[in-house]
Structures are given as structure tokens and as C-alpha cells.
Short mmCIF file of C-alpha atoms and ligand atoms in Angstrom, two decimals:
data_model
loop_
_atom_site.label_atom_id
_atom_site.label_comp_id
_atom_site.label_asym_id
_atom_site.label_seq_id
_atom_site.Cartn_x
_atom_site.Cartn_y
_atom_site.Cartn_z
CA MET A 1 8.26 8.81 -4.21
CA GLY A 2 11.48 10.79 -4.33
CA LEU A 3 11.75 11.00 -0.63
CA ALA A 4 15.12 9.57 -0.35
CA PRO A 5 17.08 12.82 -0.39
CA LEU A 6 15.08 13.87 2.62
CA TRP A 7 16.86 11.16 4.44
CA ARG A 8 20.31 12.78 4.45
CA LEU A 9 20.98 15.44 6.86
CA ARG A 10 22.24 18.76 5.26
CA GLY A 11 26.12 18.22 4.55
CA ALA A 12 25.92 14.59 5.33
CA GLU A 13 27.80 12.10 3.46
CA PRO A 14 25.74 9.42 1.50
CA VAL A 15 24.44 6.81 3.81
CA ASP A 16 27.01 4.24 2.82
CA ASP A 17 29.64 6.59 4.17
CA LEU A 18 28.10 7.40 7.52
CA PRO A 19 30.41 7.77 10.40
CA ALA A 20 31.00 4.48 12.00
CA GLU A 21 29.70 5.58 15.37
CA VAL A 22 26.60 7.87 15.36
CA PRO A 23 26.02 9.38 18.78
CA ALA A 24 22.49 9.22 20.35
CA PRO A 25 20.55 12.29 19.53
CA GLU A 26 19.35 12.95 22.92
CA PRO A 27 20.18 12.94 25.62
CA VAL A 28 23.84 13.36 24.82
CA ALA A 29 25.34 10.40 26.67
CA PRO A 30 28.03 7.94 26.33
CA ALA A 31 27.20 5.05 24.11
CA PRO A 32 25.45 2.28 25.97
CA ALA A 33 27.19 -0.96 26.60
CA VAL A 34 25.66 -3.96 24.74
CA PRO A 35 25.41 -7.72 25.28
CA THR A 36 28.79 -9.52 24.67
CA SER A 37 27.06 -12.52 23.06
CA ARG A 38 23.62 -13.41 21.71
CA PRO A 39 21.53 -13.78 23.59
CA ALA A 40 23.09 -12.22 26.72
CA PRO A 41 21.70 -11.42 30.06
CA LEU A 42 20.18 -7.95 30.13
CA ALA A 43 22.27 -7.29 33.11
CA ASP A 44 25.36 -7.21 30.94
CA PHE A 45 24.48 -4.01 29.31
CA MET A 46 22.29 -2.62 32.09
CA PRO A 47 23.66 0.35 34.06
CA PRO A 48 23.56 0.02 37.99
CA PRO A 49 20.03 0.36 39.37
CA VAL A 50 20.89 3.83 40.63
CA ALA A 51 22.02 5.05 37.32
CA SER A 52 21.34 8.67 36.66
CA ALA A 53 18.12 9.73 34.87
CA ALA A 54 20.18 10.52 31.83
CA ALA A 55 21.37 6.89 31.48
CA PRO A 56 20.50 5.65 27.96
CA VAL A 57 19.61 2.12 28.90
CA VAL A 58 16.08 1.78 30.44
CA ALA A 59 15.11 -1.33 32.32
CA PRO A 60 12.13 -3.31 30.81
CA VAL A 61 8.85 -3.38 32.67
CA PRO A 62 8.26 -7.04 33.77
CA ARG A 63 5.19 -8.48 32.16
CA PRO A 64 3.38 -11.79 32.37
CA VAL A 65 4.33 -14.47 29.98
CA PRO A 66 1.63 -14.18 27.21
CA SER A 67 -1.18 -16.47 27.99
CA GLY A 68 -2.41 -19.02 25.49
CA ASP A 69 -0.95 -22.06 23.80
CA LEU A 70 1.29 -20.24 21.15
CA ALA A 71 4.54 -21.17 22.85
CA GLY A 72 5.32 -24.30 20.68
CA LEU A 73 3.95 -22.90 17.45
CA GLY A 74 6.11 -22.68 14.21
CA TRP A 75 5.50 -20.00 11.61
CA GLU A 76 2.92 -21.73 9.60
CA GLU A 77 0.77 -22.69 12.55
CA LEU A 78 1.40 -19.28 14.13
CA GLU A 79 0.15 -17.32 11.04
CA ALA A 80 -2.74 -19.66 10.58
CA ARG A 81 -3.75 -18.73 14.17
CA ILE A 82 -3.34 -15.08 13.44
CA ARG A 83 -5.47 -15.23 10.35
CA ALA A 84 -8.22 -17.16 12.17
CA CYS A 85 -7.96 -14.88 15.26
CA ASP A 86 -11.17 -13.51 16.94
CA ALA A 87 -9.67 -12.45 20.24
CA CYS A 88 -10.81 -8.86 19.84
CA ALA A 89 -13.40 -6.89 17.97
CA LEU A 90 -10.95 -5.90 15.37
CA CYS A 91 -11.60 -9.21 13.62
CA LYS A 92 -15.21 -8.12 12.76
CA ARG A 93 -14.28 -5.52 10.20
CA ARG A 94 -11.00 -6.79 8.72
CA LYS A 95 -10.73 -8.12 5.20
CA GLN A 96 -7.81 -10.22 6.52
CA ALA A 97 -5.42 -10.31 9.34
CA VAL A 98 -1.75 -9.37 8.44
CA PRO A 99 0.70 -11.50 10.34
CA GLY A 100 3.98 -9.80 9.12
CA VAL A 101 6.60 -10.16 6.32
CA GLY A 102 10.22 -10.54 5.84
CA ASP A 103 13.34 -12.43 6.84
CA ARG A 104 12.31 -14.85 9.71
CA GLN A 105 15.85 -15.10 10.81
CA ALA A 106 16.34 -11.27 10.63
CA ASP A 107 18.59 -9.29 13.01
CA TRP A 108 16.29 -6.39 12.54
CA LEU A 109 12.66 -6.26 13.60
CA PHE A 110 10.41 -3.25 12.93
CA VAL A 111 7.24 -3.01 14.53
CA GLY A 112 4.46 -0.67 13.37
CA GLU A 113 1.05 -0.09 14.79
CA GLY A 114 -1.45 -1.99 12.81
CA PRO A 115 -2.57 -2.57 9.21
CA GLY A 116 -4.36 0.28 7.28
CA ALA A 117 -6.58 -0.12 4.22
CA ASP A 118 -3.83 -1.13 1.90
CA GLU A 119 -2.41 -3.60 4.13
CA ASP A 120 -5.90 -5.01 4.94
CA GLU A 121 -6.46 -5.39 1.15
CA ARG A 122 -3.14 -7.04 0.48
CA GLY A 123 -2.38 -8.84 3.62
CA GLU A 124 1.15 -7.40 4.00
CA PRO A 125 2.33 -4.73 6.32
CA PHE A 126 3.47 -1.34 5.10
CA VAL A 127 2.45 -1.46 1.62
CA GLY A 128 0.82 2.00 1.34
CA GLN A 129 2.25 5.43 1.51
CA ALA A 130 3.66 4.97 4.94
CA GLY A 131 5.24 1.79 3.62
CA ARG A 132 6.87 3.58 0.88
CA LEU A 133 8.35 5.91 3.49
CA LEU A 134 9.38 3.07 5.67
CA ASP A 135 11.12 1.59 2.76
CA ASN A 136 13.03 4.81 2.30
CA MET A 137 14.00 4.81 5.97
CA LEU A 138 15.30 1.26 5.71
CA ALA A 139 17.32 2.23 2.71
CA SER A 140 18.76 5.22 4.48
CA ILE A 141 20.61 2.90 6.93
CA GLY A 142 21.42 0.27 4.28
CA LEU A 143 18.50 -2.11 4.88
CA ARG A 144 16.00 -3.60 2.57
CA ARG A 145 12.56 -5.12 3.19
CA GLY A 146 12.88 -8.86 3.45
CA SER A 147 16.62 -9.00 3.71
CA ASP A 148 17.72 -9.43 7.37
CA VAL A 149 14.66 -7.32 8.27
CA TYR A 150 11.22 -8.46 9.41
CA ILE A 151 8.32 -6.15 9.56
CA GLY A 152 5.38 -6.78 11.77
CA ASN A 153 2.61 -4.76 13.69
CA ALA A 154 1.46 -4.48 17.27
CA VAL A 155 -1.95 -5.47 16.16
CA LYS A 156 -2.58 -7.72 13.22
CA CYS A 157 -6.03 -6.46 12.21
CA ARG A 158 -6.95 -2.96 10.74
CA PRO A 159 -8.62 -0.71 13.25
CA PRO A 160 -11.54 0.80 11.86
CA ASN A 161 -10.81 4.16 9.99
CA ASN A 162 -7.18 3.61 10.98
CA ARG A 163 -7.80 4.72 14.49
CA THR A 164 -5.22 3.94 17.07
CA PRO A 165 -5.52 0.50 18.57
CA GLU A 166 -7.04 0.36 22.00
CA THR A 167 -5.13 -0.85 25.05
CA ASP A 168 -7.18 -4.02 25.20
CA GLU A 169 -6.62 -4.64 21.57
CA LEU A 170 -2.88 -4.22 21.78
CA ALA A 171 -2.97 -6.62 24.89
CA ALA A 172 -5.10 -9.23 22.95
CA CYS A 173 -2.76 -9.33 20.00
CA PHE A 174 0.50 -9.13 22.08
CA PRO A 175 0.92 -12.87 22.44
CA TYR A 176 1.26 -13.13 18.59
CA LEU A 177 4.02 -10.51 18.47
CA ALA A 178 5.66 -12.23 21.40
CA ARG A 179 5.69 -15.54 19.61
CA GLN A 180 7.04 -13.88 16.40
CA ILE A 181 9.92 -12.45 18.43
CA ALA A 182 10.66 -15.59 20.04
CA LEU A 183 10.89 -17.23 16.61
CA ILE A 184 12.75 -14.44 14.89
CA GLN A 185 15.16 -13.61 17.87
CA PRO A 186 16.17 -10.40 16.36
CA ARG A 187 19.28 -8.63 17.72
CA LEU A 188 17.40 -5.28 17.78
CA ILE A 189 13.91 -4.21 17.59
CA VAL A 190 12.74 -0.77 16.23
CA ALA A 191 9.31 0.41 17.51
CA LEU A 192 7.67 2.65 15.09
CA GLY A 193 5.46 4.95 17.02
CA ARG A 194 3.87 5.10 20.44
CA PRO A 195 1.36 2.06 20.31
CA ALA A 196 4.21 -0.29 19.06
CA ALA A 197 6.59 1.06 21.82
CA GLN A 198 3.88 0.60 24.47
CA ALA A 199 3.04 -2.93 23.32
CA LEU A 200 6.80 -3.87 23.39
CA LEU A 201 7.77 -2.16 26.56
CA ASN A 202 4.59 -2.54 28.62
CA GLN A 203 4.71 1.10 29.70
CA GLU A 204 3.52 4.53 28.73
CA VAL A 205 5.73 5.98 26.07
CA ARG A 206 6.15 9.41 24.57
CA ILE A 207 8.25 9.17 21.50
CA ALA A 208 9.92 12.52 21.95
CA ALA A 209 10.97 11.60 25.43
CA ALA A 210 12.00 8.00 24.59
CA ARG A 211 14.11 8.89 21.48
CA GLY A 212 17.84 8.14 21.84
CA LYS A 213 17.39 5.69 24.78
CA LEU A 214 17.94 2.01 24.66
CA PHE A 215 15.05 0.09 25.97
CA ALA A 216 14.65 -3.67 26.24
CA TYR A 217 12.18 -6.18 25.46
CA GLY A 218 13.39 -9.16 27.70
CA GLU A 219 17.02 -9.36 26.54
CA ILE A 220 16.59 -7.65 23.19
CA PRO A 221 17.35 -3.91 22.95
CA VAL A 222 14.61 -1.67 21.61
CA VAL A 223 15.07 1.72 19.88
CA VAL A 224 11.89 3.91 19.52
CA THR A 225 11.21 6.33 16.72
CA TYR A 226 8.36 8.09 14.94
CA HIS A 227 5.82 6.17 12.89
CA PRO A 228 6.18 6.69 9.24
CA ALA A 229 2.55 7.89 8.86
CA TYR A 230 3.26 10.51 11.53
CA LEU A 231 6.31 11.57 9.59
CA LEU A 232 4.26 11.97 6.41
CA ARG A 233 2.29 14.60 8.35
CA ASN A 234 5.18 16.07 10.32
CA LEU A 235 7.99 16.61 7.76
CA ALA A 236 10.22 18.49 10.25
CA ASP A 237 10.56 15.45 12.41
CA LYS A 238 12.08 13.19 9.58
CA ALA A 239 15.65 14.47 10.55
CA LYS A 240 14.97 13.34 14.06
CA ALA A 241 13.71 9.90 12.82
CA TRP A 242 16.89 9.67 10.68
CA GLU A 243 19.01 10.34 13.70
CA ASP A 244 17.11 7.60 15.56
CA LEU A 245 17.82 5.08 12.65
CA CYS A 246 21.42 6.00 12.75
CA PHE A 247 21.41 5.46 16.51
CA ALA A 248 19.78 2.07 15.91
CA ARG A 249 22.46 1.18 13.22
CA ALA A 250 25.21 2.22 15.56
CA THR A 251 23.77 -0.01 18.25
CA MET A 252 23.43 -2.85 15.86
CA LYS A 253 26.98 -2.57 14.83
CA ARG A 254 28.10 -2.64 18.46
CA LEU A 255 25.85 -5.73 19.18
CA LYS A 256 27.45 -7.52 16.27
CA ALA A 257 31.10 -6.37 17.10
CA ASP A 258 30.47 -7.52 20.74
CA ALA A 259 29.11 -10.89 19.75
CA VAL A 260 32.22 -12.10 17.97
N1 URA B 1 0.95 1.53 9.45
C1 URA B 1 1.17 0.51 10.39
O1 URA B 1 1.51 0.75 11.56
N2 URA B 1 1.50 -0.65 9.90
C2 URA B 1 1.15 -1.06 8.63
O2 URA B 1 1.27 -2.12 8.26
C3 URA B 1 0.82 -0.12 7.72
C4 URA B 1 0.67 1.26 8.17
#
């Protein structure tokens, strides 16, 4: 698509030569501490409870353990359950459910909103125009679909007319995402857009306000950024998304360094 050059800030070096530590874009704050092993107790990298509002690490909102009987399922059974799911009305108009794709032992998990028409047709997430942009976003930080990267969605069935998933649809589908996370055990999750962030963090999220902060899903750090489809309509925010990805990359680097 020729979008790749847009993923370099003016005057920036090629992505392979990015500075080792990229500061969080906003607020300007010291780099957050990260766990010293994998997995590590969240408390290891949480600020004190009375930390200032500018603290970049945000406590997770407790949530009930997902109900149902997914806990013991492996990948094949889980994907079969997703494909046969009728837990919400989205099943009625889908061509097929879209479980997710990629490296099942990835350090990186990217979570989108839900399948669109192309994904509904092909059964794979992010294969349309937004997917091509996502691939460029991954490439901008040295990542590639399927290689140490897993891509999933907050809902596994296409919402009609690509509307935003409803809260009850996100909730009905969440146990599948939770089981995928438990199986993958990623080091870092990147939430692409508001519905993905809300599903993961169990709280209202405004992307503009959440950028540059480190959230957590259980013990796993979560970085929030704009959804690629939003970026296709709002080109000016691509530079912010690139900053978010650099923040994610720097966070991953610290996580790996602290784990050795
Ligand atoms: N948008 C998403 O959020 N997910 C997809 O799989 C495709 C487009």
C-alpha cells in the first residue's frame, strides 16, 4: 500500500536504528518499572497505591473469572468452541467466526475490535485494508504477523455493518479472549482501539487519555493505541500511534531485559 514511510517520524532513523529507549509520549513520566521475571506479581511493577495521577502504570480493574468451562481447553477445542459459538446475536449473521491467528507462544498479543467483511469471508483477523495498515504498523517496530505475534479480536464474529460491538457482546465473547491469553501467556498486550481496551481492562477507556500509560490485564502489561481502521480515517493520528508502538517496543525490551 505504500504506507510504510508514514510510519517514520520526520527526521527519524529507519526503524531498525530507533533509539533503544523511547519515552512514553504522554504524560512525560519516568519509564515504568516492569516485572523482573515472567510471570511476576503485578505488585513488582506497580507504583504505591497513592501514586500521583501522572503515574504511567494503571492498576487493573478486578473482574470475575470468566464463567463457563473453557479453563481446561487447548487450542483445537477452544477454536472449535469459538466456531460453534451462539452465545450472542452476532452468531446469526456471521459467515464464520474468526478465532485469531499467529504464533501461539508469542511475546506480543495484538487485540482488535472484531472481524469485518473480509475477515468474515476468510476466517482470519485483519486481512482487509485495516489489516494491511496493521501489518505496516507491526513492521515499523520490527514485527511480522505470525512471528512472535498473535492477533485476535475482542469479539470473534462480525458485527453487522461493522458497527462497534455492544457491551453485552464484548462480555459474551470475553471468555474466549481470556482463554487465548491464558494459553499464549504473552509478555505484552497491545489493545487496538476502545472496544479492545475496554474488554481487556474492564473499564471505560478513552484512547487519547490512555495513550502512554501502562495498564495491566492480570499480570500482563497492556499498551493502548488507536485502531488501524480509525487511523485510515484520521491520518494525523498515525504519528501518535507510531509513538505508542515505540512505547510498546521499549516496554517489551525492558520486560525481556528484566526477565534474564
Ligand atoms: N478490525 C478489527 O478490529 N479486527 C479485524 O480482524 C479486522 C478489522
